[in-house]
């Protein structure tokens, strides 16, 4: 069994956290991941500020008490900060904030005695995470599915690790983006992370809220078949800050619009109704099936328990064999 | 000492290859890397087709006989294919082709008994590399400095490893992009690579042809301070195929043009003279200082021998400690 500061501090059997994916990580997936010995998180998404959503607090309330965390899109939470108090009242295992300034929420989270997890995409954001007193920093690379930015996981993680060692040695570090199996987890640990946040691999798990039609597309895709673009949010009129873009499976919409961000921006919101309708009828030629490059490492829909156990065992096996320093047999 | 199929097949002490960087990897750097027990390569660049360059064959001729390889930009080599015969006559340790279709050159390279190394940026390119009978495939992620494309190293390497295991199990795999220290090398090996191609870290080596002013900028930069854009090649009028872009340190030129690729394309070549003049006067506010995201892991100018030895020793140490499965002490 792999022991890290992350497994120790959160009482886990595996150094793995579920990415709190909006519309994907509900009660069932978060609970299954936690029950398998990793850290399950419910995706709080836009905190209800961008239209109807499953209420994250309701989802969290049905998880094993105290064993699951909750994630929010920080700029959306800022539009309805009362969502945070509802979540904290349920005593989550952590609050995981991504995409925006965590500092306005830090005092409330610390006062509740709940660990603050801050996801960052570059070193500028690391400063805000440290100022917020993050217990855990998640360094997310551009290969991740969903929203993100430009730095890649492999060089970002050791650079963040070096800064944390100097500036905040008790702050844990998780790697996110591109990790879907034991190879990725083992690599993340040697790069200096205390564990890995896994999204895409769990997006295709049996317990995920992901639509079957989206998963079917994903499991058939290679990692080449994703694209990162800001055009989708512009066209559907979701007010994402300019520094973030959206990685999704390529489809008719991205074929038409990826790379035409400026033009999409001028047409902001014009596709909102059509996009919503496409989602409602599970039409993933238009609506986004949200997956990262690691989708190319996923070929089956499996249970979260199977995935957690296999990823952990694969990583342990690779680490044990790596110590022979003999890689001649592949 | 780390043993892989790559060290075995090329008679190396470390599973490390020098990226054949144009205008950076000349006789002195390639020889120093080979003398340190890794695989040195001379950067053949544009094969002289885009203006005066140091002649790669002349550089290779001064390296330790048979111990260094040579790299070419494939689409440029296609403009003057006779450059290949000149290189092969010197019996290089390998010919390393990047950025273009390797198939037209494969027969000549195989006939000379020289191993063909094909650098790829996605799975479509893997097909061409296999059809060309590559002895080694280099999977290069978007975080790499210089020219490249969109996939990231961390998820690309295991996906390519899976395909090679099924389709061409004797073909070696190297990881490129984002690797500058023992952490990156150890991670690459656990991801399924037989070794790592390192560029940026050697770009800043004592023996590199890199201008002092460029290195000074690089060593002061974090990994956030690079950007990938196709605008520079458009403005300076170098005919790169549309699928490739250029990762460089941010400067005045990228501040003005990154993200405005379509407009730069409409002004193709208009900055050619100004760009060349900026290069000649070492003005890296305009000319590109070419570095990848791993520049954030580089803080000193060191000798290639020091770098090879340290990266190899660090990787071995991490791999040995990883086998305890106990990462609680950082």
PDB file of C-alpha atoms in Angstrom, chain A residues 217-218 220-227 247-251 254 289 291-293 295-296, chain B residues 123 151 159 163:
ATOM      1  CA  UNK A 217     -18.021   8.523 -27.603  1.00  0.00           C
ATOM      2  CA  UNK A 218     -15.269   8.813 -25.016  1.00  0.00           C
ATOM      3  CA  UNK A 220     -14.042   4.972 -28.566  1.00  0.00           C
ATOM      4  CA  UNK A 221     -11.768   8.038 -28.726  1.00  0.00           C
ATOM      5  CA  UNK A 222      -7.995   8.292 -28.646  1.00  0.00           C
ATOM      6  CA  UNK A 223      -6.298  11.043 -26.707  1.00  0.00           C
ATOM      7  CA  UNK A 224      -5.836  12.956 -29.967  1.00  0.00           C
ATOM      8  CA  UNK A 225      -9.575  13.477 -30.124  1.00  0.00           C
ATOM      9  CA  UNK A 226      -9.900  16.186 -27.501  1.00  0.00           C
ATOM     10  CA  UNK A 227      -9.446  19.890 -27.956  1.00  0.00           C
ATOM     11  CA  UNK A 247     -11.159  20.620 -23.003  1.00  0.00           C
ATOM     12  CA  UNK A 248     -13.795  18.377 -24.566  1.00  0.00           C
ATOM     13  CA  UNK A 249     -14.061  15.609 -27.127  1.00  0.00           C
ATOM     14  CA  UNK A 250     -13.899  16.980 -30.653  1.00  0.00           C
ATOM     15  CA  UNK A 251     -17.336  17.207 -32.270  1.00  0.00           C
ATOM     16  CA  UNK A 254     -15.467  22.275 -32.011  1.00  0.00           C
ATOM     17  CA  UNK A 289     -18.683  15.425 -23.935  1.00  0.00           C
ATOM     18  CA  UNK A 291     -12.950  14.540 -21.363  1.00  0.00           C
ATOM     19  CA  UNK A 292      -9.206  15.041 -21.085  1.00  0.00           C
ATOM     20  CA  UNK A 293      -6.352  13.608 -23.118  1.00  0.00           C
ATOM     21  CA  UNK A 295      -9.460   9.397 -22.436  1.00  0.00           C
ATOM     22  CA  UNK A 296      -7.093   7.531 -24.769  1.00  0.00           C
TER      23      UNK A 296
ATOM     24  CA  UNK B 123      -1.083   9.138 -32.814  1.00  0.00           C
ATOM     25  CA  UNK B 151      -0.684  16.615 -26.957  1.00  0.00           C
ATOM     26  CA  UNK B 159      -0.880   5.826 -24.912  1.00  0.00           C
ATOM     27  CA  UNK B 163       0.147   0.989 -29.166  1.00  0.00           C
TER      28      UNK B 163
END
